[in-house]
Structures are given as C-alpha cells and as structure tokens.
Coordinates of C-alpha atoms in Angstrom, one line a residue:
E192 CA 53.7 -96.2 95.6
K193 CA 51.7 -94.1 98.1
M194 CA 51.0 -90.6 98.7
A195 CA 51.4 -89.4 101.1
S196 CA 48.5 -88.8 103.3
S197 CA 46.1 -85.4 104.0
S198 CA 46.5 -86.0 107.6
H199 CA 50.3 -86.3 107.4
K200 CA 50.2 -83.8 106.0
N201 CA 48.4 -81.8 108.0
Q202 CA 50.0 -83.1 111.4
R203 CA 53.9 -81.6 110.0
S204 CA 52.2 -78.3 108.7
D205 CA 51.6 -78.1 113.1
S206 CA 54.0 -75.7 114.5
H207 CA 55.6 -77.5 116.7
N208 CA 55.4 -81.4 115.4
G209 CA 59.1 -81.3 116.1
S210 CA 58.3 -82.5 119.2
T211 CA 54.8 -84.3 118.6
F212 CA 57.7 -86.9 115.8
F213 CA 60.3 -87.0 118.9
D214 CA 57.4 -88.6 121.5
V215 CA 56.5 -91.1 118.6
Y216 CA 60.0 -92.1 116.8
G217 CA 61.8 -91.3 120.6
P218 CA 64.8 -88.5 121.4
E219 CA 67.4 -91.3 119.9
A220 CA 66.1 -91.2 116.4
K221 CA 67.3 -89.7 113.9
A222 CA 65.8 -89.0 109.9
E223 CA 68.9 -91.4 107.5
V224 CA 68.8 -91.4 103.4
V225 CA 69.7 -94.3 101.9
L226 CA 70.1 -94.8 98.7
K227 CA 68.9 -97.6 96.2
T228 CA 71.4 -100.1 94.1
P229 CA 71.0 -98.0 90.1
E230 CA 70.1 -100.3 88.5
A231 CA 72.4 -101.3 85.5
N232 CA 73.1 -98.2 82.7
S233 CA 70.1 -96.2 85.2
T234 CA 70.9 -92.8 85.6
L235 CA 68.3 -90.2 87.1
N236 CA 66.5 -87.1 85.6
L237 CA 65.6 -83.7 87.0
Q238 CA 62.3 -84.7 87.7
D239 CA 63.1 -87.1 90.2
I240 CA 64.9 -84.4 92.0
Q241 CA 62.5 -82.6 92.2
G242 CA 60.1 -85.6 93.0
L243 CA 61.7 -86.6 95.8
V244 CA 61.3 -82.9 98.2
T245 CA 57.8 -83.0 97.1
W246 CA 58.1 -86.4 98.4
V247 CA 59.7 -85.1 101.7
L248 CA 57.3 -81.8 101.5
A249 CA 54.4 -82.2 100.0
E250 CA 52.0 -84.5 99.3
G251 CA 54.3 -86.6 96.0
F252 CA 55.1 -90.2 95.5
M253 CA 58.0 -92.4 97.5
P254 CA 60.7 -91.9 95.2
S255 CA 62.1 -95.6 93.4
W256 CA 65.4 -94.7 93.8
V257 CA 66.1 -94.1 97.2
F258 CA 64.5 -94.3 100.6
I259 CA 64.3 -92.3 103.4
K260 CA 64.1 -93.0 106.7
N261 CA 61.9 -91.2 109.6
K262 CA 60.9 -88.7 107.2
P263 CA 58.2 -87.0 109.3
L264 CA 61.7 -86.2 111.2
I265 CA 63.3 -83.9 108.5
P266 CA 62.0 -80.6 109.1
K267 CA 63.4 -78.3 105.6
V268 CA 65.1 -79.6 102.8
V269 CA 67.7 -77.2 101.2
M270 CA 68.3 -77.6 97.4
L271 CA 71.8 -76.4 96.3
Y272 CA 72.3 -76.2 92.4
I273 CA 75.7 -75.7 91.3
P274 CA 76.2 -76.0 87.2
G275 CA 78.8 -76.9 85.7
L276 CA 80.0 -80.0 88.2
D277 CA 79.6 -83.1 85.6
S278 CA 80.7 -86.9 86.7
A279 CA 84.1 -86.4 84.3
L280 CA 85.3 -82.4 86.8
Y281 CA 84.2 -84.9 90.1
M282 CA 85.6 -87.7 89.9
S283 CA 89.4 -86.0 88.8
N284 CA 89.2 -84.1 91.3
S285 CA 87.4 -85.6 93.9
K286 CA 90.0 -84.7 97.0
L287 CA 89.0 -80.8 96.3
L288 CA 85.6 -81.6 96.9
A289 CA 86.2 -84.6 99.2
G290 CA 83.4 -82.2 101.9
L291 CA 80.7 -82.9 99.1
K292 CA 81.3 -87.0 99.4
Q293 CA 81.2 -85.7 103.5
C294 CA 78.1 -84.1 104.0
C295 CA 76.2 -86.1 101.2
G296 CA 78.0 -89.6 101.2
N297 CA 78.1 -91.1 97.0
P298 CA 76.4 -89.4 94.3
R299 CA 73.9 -90.5 91.9
A300 CA 74.2 -89.6 88.0
V301 CA 71.4 -87.6 86.9
M302 CA 71.0 -87.1 83.1
A303 CA 71.3 -83.7 82.2
L304 CA 68.7 -81.7 79.3
S305 CA 70.3 -81.3 75.9
C306 CA 73.7 -79.8 75.8
V307 CA 72.4 -77.7 73.7
S308 CA 69.7 -76.0 76.1
D309 CA 70.9 -73.2 78.9
G310 CA 70.7 -73.3 82.0
M311 CA 67.3 -71.4 82.6
Q312 CA 65.9 -75.1 80.8
T313 CA 67.7 -76.5 83.8
I314 CA 66.4 -74.7 86.4
D315 CA 63.2 -74.7 85.0
A316 CA 63.1 -78.6 85.1
L317 CA 63.5 -78.1 88.7
L318 CA 61.4 -75.5 90.0
T319 CA 58.4 -76.2 87.5
C320 CA 55.8 -79.4 87.6
K321 CA 53.3 -80.7 85.7
L322 CA 50.1 -81.4 87.4
K323 CA 47.0 -83.4 86.1
R324 CA 44.6 -80.5 84.7
K325 CA 41.5 -80.9 86.6
R326 CA 38.6 -81.2 84.1
S327 CA 36.8 -77.5 85.4
Q328 CA 40.0 -76.2 83.9
S329 CA 39.6 -75.1 79.5
D330 CA 42.0 -74.0 77.2
L331 CA 38.8 -71.8 76.2
A332 CA 38.8 -69.5 79.5
E333 CA 38.5 -65.9 78.4
N334 CA 37.8 -64.5 75.2
P335 CA 41.0 -62.6 75.1
N336 CA 38.9 -59.1 72.8
Q337 CA 36.5 -59.1 76.3
I338 CA 39.9 -57.2 77.5
F339 CA 40.5 -55.0 74.3
G340 CA 38.6 -51.6 74.0
K341 CA 38.0 -51.5 77.9
D342 CA 38.7 -49.6 80.3
I343 CA 41.1 -51.5 82.4
S344 CA 45.0 -51.0 83.3
T345 CA 47.6 -52.8 83.0
S346 CA 47.4 -54.3 86.6
E347 CA 44.5 -55.3 86.6
I348 CA 45.3 -57.3 83.5
L349 CA 48.2 -59.2 84.9
K350 CA 46.6 -59.3 88.2
N351 CA 47.2 -62.6 89.5
I352 CA 48.7 -64.3 86.8
P353 CA 50.0 -67.9 87.1
F354 CA 54.4 -67.1 85.9
P355 CA 55.5 -63.3 85.3
L356 CA 56.4 -61.7 82.5
S357 CA 59.9 -63.0 82.4
Y358 CA 58.9 -66.4 82.5
Y359 CA 58.0 -65.9 78.6
T360 CA 60.8 -64.0 77.7
L361 CA 63.1 -64.9 75.4
T362 CA 66.7 -66.9 77.1
D363 CA 69.7 -65.6 75.7
K364 CA 70.4 -67.9 73.8
E365 CA 66.6 -68.4 72.5
M366 CA 67.2 -64.9 70.8
E367 CA 70.8 -66.2 69.8
D368 CA 69.4 -69.2 68.0
N369 CA 65.9 -67.4 66.4
G370 CA 68.4 -64.5 64.3
Y371 CA 68.1 -61.8 67.1
C372 CA 70.5 -59.0 67.5
L373 CA 71.9 -58.4 70.9
S374 CA 74.4 -56.2 69.5
R375 CA 75.3 -55.2 65.3
P376 CA 76.9 -52.2 64.1
G377 CA 75.1 -49.5 63.0
F378 CA 72.2 -50.7 65.1
V379 CA 71.0 -48.5 68.1
S380 CA 69.3 -50.2 71.4
T381 CA 66.8 -49.3 73.9
L382 CA 67.7 -47.0 76.5
P383 CA 66.4 -47.1 80.1
A384 CA 63.5 -45.3 81.2
P385 CA 64.0 -42.2 82.2
S386 CA 63.6 -41.7 86.5
G387 CA 60.0 -41.2 87.8
S388 CA 58.5 -41.8 84.5
C389 CA 56.0 -44.9 83.6
P390 CA 57.0 -46.8 80.7
Y391 CA 54.7 -48.8 79.0
E392 CA 55.1 -52.2 80.7
L393 CA 54.1 -54.1 77.0
L394 CA 53.7 -53.4 74.2
A395 CA 52.9 -55.5 70.4
L396 CA 55.0 -54.6 67.3
D397 CA 54.3 -55.1 63.6
C398 CA 55.9 -54.1 60.9
E399 CA 56.5 -54.7 57.5
M400 CA 58.9 -54.1 54.5
C401 CA 59.5 -53.9 50.7
I402 CA 62.5 -55.1 48.5
T403 CA 64.8 -52.3 47.4
G404 CA 68.0 -52.8 45.6
E405 CA 70.1 -53.7 49.4
G406 CA 66.9 -55.6 50.2
F407 CA 64.1 -55.4 53.0
E408 CA 63.2 -52.3 54.3
L409 CA 60.8 -50.5 56.9
T410 CA 57.7 -49.4 54.9
R411 CA 55.5 -49.4 57.9
I412 CA 55.2 -50.3 61.8
T413 CA 52.6 -50.5 64.6
L414 CA 52.8 -50.5 68.0
V415 CA 49.8 -51.2 69.7
D416 CA 49.1 -51.9 74.0
V417 CA 47.5 -54.7 75.9
K418 CA 43.9 -53.6 75.1
G419 CA 45.0 -53.4 71.0
E420 CA 44.4 -49.5 71.1
V421 CA 47.0 -48.3 68.4
I422 CA 50.1 -45.9 70.2
L423 CA 52.0 -45.6 67.0
D424 CA 51.1 -46.3 63.1
K425 CA 53.3 -44.5 60.5
L426 CA 54.6 -45.3 57.0
V427 CA 58.0 -45.2 56.5
K428 CA 60.1 -44.5 53.5
P429 CA 63.0 -47.0 52.3
A430 CA 66.3 -45.0 51.6
N431 CA 66.9 -47.2 48.6
H432 CA 65.1 -47.4 45.5
I433 CA 62.4 -49.7 45.6
V434 CA 61.8 -53.3 43.2
D435 CA 59.4 -54.5 44.9
Y436 CA 56.7 -53.1 46.7
N437 CA 55.5 -56.9 48.3
T438 CA 52.5 -55.6 48.3
R439 CA 50.8 -59.7 48.6
Y440 CA 52.4 -59.5 51.9
S441 CA 53.0 -56.1 53.0
G442 CA 49.6 -54.3 51.5
I443 CA 52.1 -51.9 50.6
T444 CA 51.8 -49.8 47.6
F445 CA 53.0 -47.4 45.0
E446 CA 50.0 -44.8 45.5
M447 CA 50.6 -45.3 49.4
L448 CA 54.1 -44.4 49.4
D449 CA 53.8 -41.5 47.5
G450 CA 55.2 -38.3 49.1
V451 CA 56.1 -39.9 52.5
T452 CA 59.1 -38.4 53.6
T453 CA 59.7 -40.0 57.1
S454 CA 62.9 -41.9 57.3
L455 CA 63.9 -44.3 59.2
E456 CA 66.0 -42.6 61.7
D457 CA 62.7 -41.0 62.5
V458 CA 60.8 -43.9 63.5
Q459 CA 64.2 -45.0 65.5
R460 CA 63.4 -41.9 67.7
D461 CA 59.8 -42.5 67.6
F462 CA 59.6 -46.4 69.2
L463 CA 62.9 -45.3 71.7
K464 CA 60.5 -43.0 73.0
L465 CA 57.6 -45.5 74.0
V466 CA 59.5 -48.3 74.1
Y467 CA 62.2 -48.9 77.1
Q468 CA 64.4 -51.3 78.0
E469 CA 62.0 -52.5 80.7
T470 CA 59.0 -52.7 78.2
V471 CA 58.3 -56.3 77.2
L472 CA 57.9 -56.2 73.1
I473 CA 56.1 -59.2 71.6
G474 CA 55.3 -60.3 68.0
H475 CA 55.6 -63.0 65.8
S476 CA 59.3 -64.1 64.7
L477 CA 59.9 -60.6 65.6
E478 CA 63.7 -61.1 65.0
N479 CA 62.7 -59.5 61.1
D480 CA 60.8 -56.3 62.7
L481 CA 63.5 -55.1 65.3
L482 CA 66.0 -56.1 61.7
A483 CA 63.9 -53.9 59.8
L484 CA 63.7 -51.4 62.4
K485 CA 68.0 -51.8 63.2
I486 CA 66.8 -51.8 66.9
C487 CA 68.1 -54.3 69.7
H488 CA 66.0 -55.0 72.5
N489 CA 66.7 -57.6 75.5
L490 CA 62.7 -58.3 76.4
V491 CA 60.8 -60.1 74.0
I492 CA 58.0 -62.6 73.5
D493 CA 58.1 -64.3 70.7
T494 CA 54.5 -65.7 69.7
A495 CA 56.0 -67.9 67.2
V496 CA 58.2 -69.4 69.7
L497 CA 55.6 -69.3 72.2
Y498 CA 52.9 -71.8 70.5
K499 CA 54.9 -75.2 70.0
L500 CA 52.0 -76.8 67.9
R501 CA 54.9 -79.5 66.6
G502 CA 57.7 -80.7 68.0
G503 CA 61.1 -79.5 66.8
S504 CA 61.9 -75.5 65.5
Y505 CA 58.8 -75.5 63.4
K506 CA 56.8 -71.6 64.1
P507 CA 53.5 -72.1 63.7
A508 CA 51.9 -68.9 60.9
L509 CA 50.1 -66.2 62.6
R510 CA 46.8 -66.6 60.8
V511 CA 47.2 -70.5 61.9
L512 CA 47.3 -69.3 66.3
A513 CA 44.6 -66.6 65.1
Q514 CA 42.0 -69.1 63.3
R515 CA 43.5 -71.1 66.4
F516 CA 43.2 -69.7 69.9
L517 CA 41.4 -66.7 68.7
S518 CA 38.8 -67.8 66.5
R519 CA 39.6 -65.2 64.0
Y520 CA 40.5 -65.1 60.3
I521 CA 43.5 -63.1 59.6
Q522 CA 46.1 -62.1 56.5
Q523 CA 42.8 -63.2 54.7
S524 CA 42.9 -59.3 52.2
E525 CA 44.1 -59.5 48.7
S526 CA 45.6 -56.6 49.1
G527 CA 48.2 -57.9 51.7
H528 CA 48.6 -58.2 55.5
D529 CA 47.2 -55.4 57.7
S530 CA 50.4 -54.3 60.3
V531 CA 47.5 -53.3 63.4
E532 CA 45.9 -56.4 63.2
D533 CA 48.5 -58.6 63.7
A534 CA 50.7 -56.1 66.6
R535 CA 46.7 -57.0 67.9
A536 CA 46.7 -60.6 67.3
T537 CA 50.3 -61.5 68.8
M538 CA 49.2 -58.9 71.8
E539 CA 45.7 -61.4 72.3
L540 CA 47.6 -64.5 71.5
A541 CA 50.4 -63.5 74.7
L542 CA 48.2 -62.6 76.9
L543 CA 46.2 -65.7 76.6
K544 CA 49.6 -67.3 77.7
I545 CA 50.2 -64.9 80.3
R546 CA 47.1 -65.1 81.6
H547 CA 46.5 -68.4 81.8
G548 CA 49.6 -70.2 81.9
P549 CA 52.9 -71.5 79.6
D550 CA 51.0 -74.4 78.9
F551 CA 47.3 -72.9 77.7
G552 CA 47.3 -74.4 74.1
A553 CA 49.1 -77.4 75.1
P554 CA 47.1 -81.4 75.3
P555 CA 45.1 -81.0 77.9
S556 CA 46.0 -83.1 80.1
F557 CA 48.8 -81.6 82.2
I558 CA 48.6 -77.7 83.3
R559 CA 52.5 -76.5 84.9
K560 CA 52.7 -74.9 88.1
K561 CA 56.1 -73.3 90.1
F562 CA 57.2 -75.6 92.1
L563 CA 57.3 -73.4 94.9
T564 CA 53.4 -72.6 94.3
V565 CA 53.1 -76.8 94.8
L566 CA 54.8 -76.5 98.3
S567 CA 53.0 -73.1 99.3
E568 CA 50.2 -75.2 98.9
C569 CA 50.7 -77.6 100.6
G570 CA 51.7 -75.0 104.1
K571 CA 55.4 -75.6 103.3
N572 CA 57.0 -71.5 103.1
S573 CA 60.6 -71.6 101.3
S574 CA 63.2 -68.7 100.5
F575 CA 64.6 -68.5 97.1
I576 CA 68.2 -67.0 96.8
D577 CA 69.5 -67.2 93.5
E578 CA 70.1 -64.5 91.0
I579 CA 67.3 -61.4 90.6
S580 CA 66.3 -62.9 86.9
T581 CA 66.0 -65.9 88.2
V582 CA 63.5 -65.1 90.9
K583 CA 61.5 -62.8 89.1
R584 CA 60.7 -65.8 87.0
Y585 CA 60.5 -68.8 89.5
A586 CA 59.6 -67.7 93.1
A587 CA 56.1 -68.1 93.9
G588 CA 53.5 -65.3 95.6
S589 CA 54.5 -66.9 99.2
S590 CA 58.2 -67.4 98.8
H591 CA 60.7 -65.3 100.8
V592 CA 62.7 -63.5 97.9
L593 CA 66.4 -63.2 98.1
P594 CA 67.8 -61.9 95.2
V595 CA 72.2 -62.3 95.1
S596 CA 75.2 -61.5 92.8
S597 CA 77.7 -63.7 94.1
D598 CA 78.5 -67.0 95.5
E599 CA 79.7 -65.5 98.7
D600 CA 76.4 -63.3 99.2
A601 CA 74.5 -66.9 98.7
L602 CA 76.1 -68.7 100.9
L603 CA 75.7 -65.9 103.4
K604 CA 72.0 -65.7 103.2
A605 CA 71.8 -69.9 102.2
T606 CA 73.4 -69.9 105.7
K607 CA 70.9 -67.1 107.5
E608 CA 67.5 -69.1 106.2
V609 CA 68.6 -72.7 106.6
K610 CA 68.8 -71.7 110.7
S611 CA 65.3 -69.5 110.2
E612 CA 62.3 -71.9 111.4
R613 CA 59.7 -70.8 109.0
A614 CA 61.6 -71.7 105.9
H615 CA 60.6 -75.5 105.0
F616 CA 62.6 -75.2 102.0
V617 CA 65.1 -73.6 100.8
W618 CA 67.0 -72.9 97.8
A619 CA 70.4 -71.3 96.4
H620 CA 72.6 -71.5 93.2
F621 CA 76.2 -71.4 93.3
T622 CA 77.1 -69.6 89.8
E623 CA 81.0 -69.1 89.6
L624 CA 81.7 -72.6 88.4
Y625 CA 79.5 -72.0 85.0
S626 CA 80.3 -68.0 85.1
Y627 CA 84.0 -69.3 84.6
F628 CA 83.2 -72.1 81.8
E629 CA 81.1 -69.5 80.5
K630 CA 84.0 -67.0 79.9
Q631 CA 86.8 -69.7 79.2
A632 CA 84.8 -71.1 75.9
E633 CA 84.8 -67.0 74.5
E634 CA 88.2 -66.5 75.2
S635 CA 90.0 -68.2 72.4
D636 CA 93.3 -68.6 73.8
S637 CA 92.0 -70.8 76.7
L638 CA 89.2 -72.9 74.0
N639 CA 92.5 -73.4 71.9
R640 CA 94.4 -75.1 75.5
R641 CA 90.9 -77.1 76.0
L642 CA 90.5 -78.6 72.8
A643 CA 94.3 -79.4 72.6
E644 CA 94.1 -81.3 75.9
V645 CA 91.4 -83.4 75.1
M646 CA 92.8 -84.0 71.6
S647 CA 95.7 -84.8 73.5
L648 CA 93.5 -87.5 75.9
L649 CA 91.9 -89.4 72.7
T650 CA 95.1 -90.2 70.1
C651 CA 96.4 -91.2 73.2
K652 CA 97.6 -94.9 72.4
K653 CA 97.3 -96.8 76.1
S654 CA 94.0 -98.7 76.7
S655 CA 91.2 -97.4 76.9
E656 CA 90.3 -98.3 81.3
K657 CA 93.5 -95.7 81.0
R658 CA 92.8 -93.0 78.8
S659 CA 89.9 -92.7 80.6
R660 CA 91.7 -92.8 84.2
A661 CA 93.9 -90.2 82.3
K662 CA 94.2 -85.8 83.9
C663 CA 94.9 -82.9 82.8
R664 CA 96.3 -80.5 85.2
I665 CA 93.6 -78.5 85.3
A666 CA 94.0 -75.0 85.8
P667 CA 94.8 -72.5 89.0
E668 CA 92.0 -70.7 88.8
L669 CA 89.5 -73.6 88.5
E670 CA 91.8 -75.0 91.1
E671 CA 90.7 -72.2 93.4
I672 CA 87.3 -72.7 92.4
L673 CA 86.6 -76.2 93.1
V674 CA 88.1 -75.8 96.8
R675 CA 85.9 -72.4 97.3
I676 CA 82.9 -74.4 96.0
N677 CA 83.9 -77.7 99.1
T678 CA 84.5 -75.4 101.9
R679 CA 81.1 -73.3 101.6
V680 CA 79.7 -76.9 101.3
H681 CA 80.9 -78.1 103.6
S682 CA 79.9 -74.6 105.7
L683 CA 76.3 -74.5 104.3
Y684 CA 76.1 -78.5 105.7
E685 CA 77.4 -76.9 109.4
A686 CA 74.6 -74.3 109.7
L687 CA 72.2 -77.1 109.0
P688 CA 69.7 -78.3 111.9
T689 CA 69.4 -81.5 113.2
N690 CA 67.6 -83.8 110.3
A691 CA 67.4 -81.4 107.7
M692 CA 67.5 -82.5 104.3
L693 CA 70.5 -81.4 101.5
I694 CA 70.4 -82.4 98.2
I695 CA 73.3 -81.0 96.0
C696 CA 72.5 -81.0 92.2
T697 CA 74.3 -79.8 89.6
G698 CA 72.4 -79.9 86.3
H699 CA 74.8 -80.6 83.5
G700 CA 78.4 -80.0 82.9
D701 CA 80.7 -77.4 80.1
T702 CA 77.7 -77.2 78.1
A703 CA 79.1 -73.6 77.6
I704 CA 82.0 -75.1 75.6
V705 CA 79.8 -77.6 73.9
R706 CA 77.8 -74.4 72.5
R707 CA 80.8 -72.6 71.2
L708 CA 81.9 -75.7 69.3
R709 CA 78.8 -76.6 68.0
K710 CA 78.5 -72.5 66.7
M711 CA 82.1 -72.9 65.4
L712 CA 80.9 -76.3 63.3
A713 CA 77.7 -74.2 61.5
E714 CA 79.9 -71.3 61.2
R715 CA 82.7 -72.8 59.6
S716 CA 85.0 -71.1 61.2
E717 CA 88.7 -71.5 60.4
T718 CA 90.9 -73.4 63.3
T719 CA 94.5 -74.7 64.6
I720 CA 92.1 -78.0 64.8
G721 CA 90.5 -79.6 62.1
R722 CA 86.5 -79.7 61.7
E723 CA 87.6 -84.0 61.6
K724 CA 89.0 -84.0 65.5
I725 CA 86.2 -80.4 66.3
V726 CA 83.4 -83.0 66.2
K727 CA 85.7 -85.7 67.7
I728 CA 86.5 -83.3 70.4
L729 CA 82.3 -82.1 70.8
E730 CA 82.1 -85.4 70.8
E731 CA 83.9 -86.6 74.2
L732 CA 82.4 -83.4 75.8
Q733 CA 78.8 -83.6 75.2
A734 CA 79.0 -87.3 77.1
Q735 CA 80.9 -85.8 79.6
A736 CA 78.7 -82.9 80.2
E737 CA 75.5 -85.0 80.0
V738 CA 76.4 -87.0 82.9
A739 CA 75.4 -84.4 85.9
L740 CA 75.0 -85.7 89.8
C741 CA 73.3 -85.8 92.8
F742 CA 74.3 -86.1 96.3
V743 CA 71.9 -86.0 98.9
G744 CA 72.2 -86.3 102.4
V745 CA 71.0 -85.9 105.9
K746 CA 72.7 -83.7 108.6
H747 CA 73.7 -85.7 112.1

C-alpha cells in the first residue's frame, strides 16, 4: 500500500487539474472501478468505505478490496447513504432496484454495526475517522479551573471546538437505554426559549434526594453555569414523610430541612425559567436528577456515558473521573455529597471533552476528527446534505451545509451540488425507507404481520436453499418507496459529471424491528406469538439487518 504523495495532492488541488490529467492520460481516458473478487466469507466494514473516499480525494491508503483505474481523473466523490436496505431486501426486490446495479454494478456486502446501535452511530462511523495522535498533543492540555471564576463569555469558552455541542448530547436511543424519560404522565417538559431571549447554552445540574414512604424525593437542586457560578441552589421539602435523610450520600439533615417550605412545584417553576429546550444540560447519571425533578429534557450531556473507562455498560463514578481528570478529590466528606461541588465537577469534565475532542481521556495513540475536516485539510471542499441534527454534528467549518427535511429535497439539492465544480465530496442521506421501518415497528398490526411472515418462512418444511429463496409479498407502500429510491438514484447518477464516483452505502437493514423485539423480550410483553418463536424471529431479522451493501460506480 502506498500513501498518496504530497506532490500528487498539490497537483489535484490545482483548479486546472482536469486538463492536466487529460493531457497525461489522453482525451479518451476514463476512470474505472474494479471490485476485487472477495475472499470466502469476507465482508467490508464502514471504515473500508470511508477509506475509499480518503484514497481518492485525500492522503489515504490504497484499499485492498477495490482497484481504481486512472484515479486522478475522478473530479468528485458522491456518497449516498440509504439506511434500511439490507442484502436480503435488495436481492428479493432487485428488479425494483435495477437502477442501482445499472449505475454502480453489483454491490459488496458490508458488515453493519451492532443491531442494538442507533442510526447515528452508523453515520458516526462514516463521518468521523481516527488518526494517529501527534506526540505534541496531550490530554493534559489545560487546567479547566483556568475558566472558572474568570470573566470569559460562553462563546469564547466554546470557540474553535473540534466537534459541536450536539455531538456529545445523548441520542434518543441512548436516553432510552439509560433510563431517561422522554415523556411521562405527571412530568413537565422544558419549553422553547422566548423570542428574542438569550437562554443559557450550557448548565450543569445536580440534585440530592432523601427517602420517603414513596421512594426517593428531591431535597436539593443546584444549577451552575460554564464558569462554575451557582445560578440556582435551593433546598426542597418533600411532599411525603421522610423515612431516611440519606445523609451519607445526600448531605441533607433534619436541621437543614427544618422550616423549609419550598415545594417541588416551586423549584420546577424556577428551573423552567433557566433551562429551555435549547439549553444543553450536563450532569452525571442525570436521569436520576430529572426523575426526582419530574422534568423531561432532551438535550443532555451525561458524563457517566461520555467517559468510558471500561467497555460495556460500566459507568465510572463521578469521584473517580474528578480524581483522574481534574486532579481533585470530591465526595470525601463524612457529612455527605455537596451538589455544588458535584455540579461544578460535571461541568468541568464535559468542557474537557468539548474543548479537546471526544477522544480526550482515551488511550493516547489515536484522536478522532470529523471526516469533512480531514478532507478540508487536504484542500477538498464538501457539500453536506442531511437532516438538521446530523448537519450540526458533522459539518466542518468549510463545508457547504444544506439541511433538508425530505428525500425529494435531498435529491434536488444533491443534483445541484454534484454539478458544482467547487464540491469535491458530496454527502446525501435518503431517509424515507428507514422512516417507514420505524413506523412499522411501532404499529402493532404491522409488527404482527411482519412477525407472522418471518415465522412462516422459518417453519417452512422446504429445504433451506428453497426457503432462503422464498419471498414475502411486500406491502404496496414499501414497494412504492423502493421504486422512488431507484428513480432518485438514477436521477442523481444522470446529473453526475463524467468520471465522478458514486458510492451508495446502506449502513444497516431494518434495525427498528430488531430493537422493538429486543424491548418486547426485555419487558416480557404479551404477544400472540410465544417467546421462543420471537427469539427465533429476532435471530433471523438481526442476521438480515447486519448485512448492509455498498455500491461503487463511476459515471461514463
């Protein structure tokens, strides 16, 4: 494998490189893609696909799975992300999707991430990359206490951060997996900030609880800002009789609450005047604090999830993180925790990640960067076409950002961008197929029909070979979606300039139904199908969803 030379890179960045390379290769020369014959049982991963783009446009390594003939003739790479289209769905509906093969030839299988991951993690694997960390870079870059107590604006603190704040906030699935309440009877939700106001961008929350006859109830709430200044700190009288002040952990005593009349409803009103929907709330295992407050809030940075010191679901204690990364001992007092101290610690820990990147605190050999930033550093401009939440997380400073809300809008903008000589890399995301699967997984009737179809195939007494070829009649709505995908792909391909590369990556199959079945099994939900059958169906659907596809072609 050879690294692309710096002289080659400089030559590619020349605005007149097209004529230069055609002079070298001849006027009839064409760029071509040749997929190498895969070894037995081999599949690609998402990093292989990203590596192809890096090889063509930047300083990447030559891929082992594909050969690019006359690579310098390729003026741009267009990556189209279509989640939900797994190998099984494509093979059983190849006639409806004939345009994909016509544009890019036969696809290669791609091993998806775990089916329990969410779609954002797949996008993350494609749009961030790990690079070797330079020796001069260190996790001891700054003492966060330099910020606290100083007259520094939030915008100054967050200036030139490598990833936006939204990159660190929990996804809906992460919130669900960690016990956050996205909606619940009896809870209040944060509201949009009033027009013309300037809400807090970042606040850290910590609460203390005691034990009453009804369980844990709020006894103290603390909010601090990015400079560690306390903006709310109140004791709260629980609605029910206290059976244990939990002083060892809460720091709350009988004497402290004696005479306190502030109720939960009172602090909810105070909280909602400070924390709006646009405010990013920071805390450690913050689901417990919001549960005690009986408040739903969707923009959360949880330091218990942010810092992974071990694998799996292990969550490090706040005192461990503070000692390791802040060189500070907290929660040492015999009189219990201090919510101001804890809130400040979570704010400082979050700021270290935000200011130094998501790999702060990880083994020092690698650092993560936005893929579009890597391309920009090699002199390549990008156009980024996706939903607003994805755009905010992954767009680089030099990217041409185009938020969209539908596949038709994405096609319209992508068609325009691929014709632009300025754009070397274009990312577009078609969401209609996976949105359909998400809707079907939540509708009981649709889910039961799907389970019955899969069970019918699994119990078929025909040979395994014939069973694998068996087809279920797809729903008319799904058929229409596949036809629209085929039409949009063909339309986008026709708009490409000569020798442009089109990569279609599907990421994963129908993981929505996989997660729904996992949830049903975990909650022991009652179904018309027995538990053992659901386990078998889950195994089949998960195996299907984990085999994604990658199409690669060059426009001629």
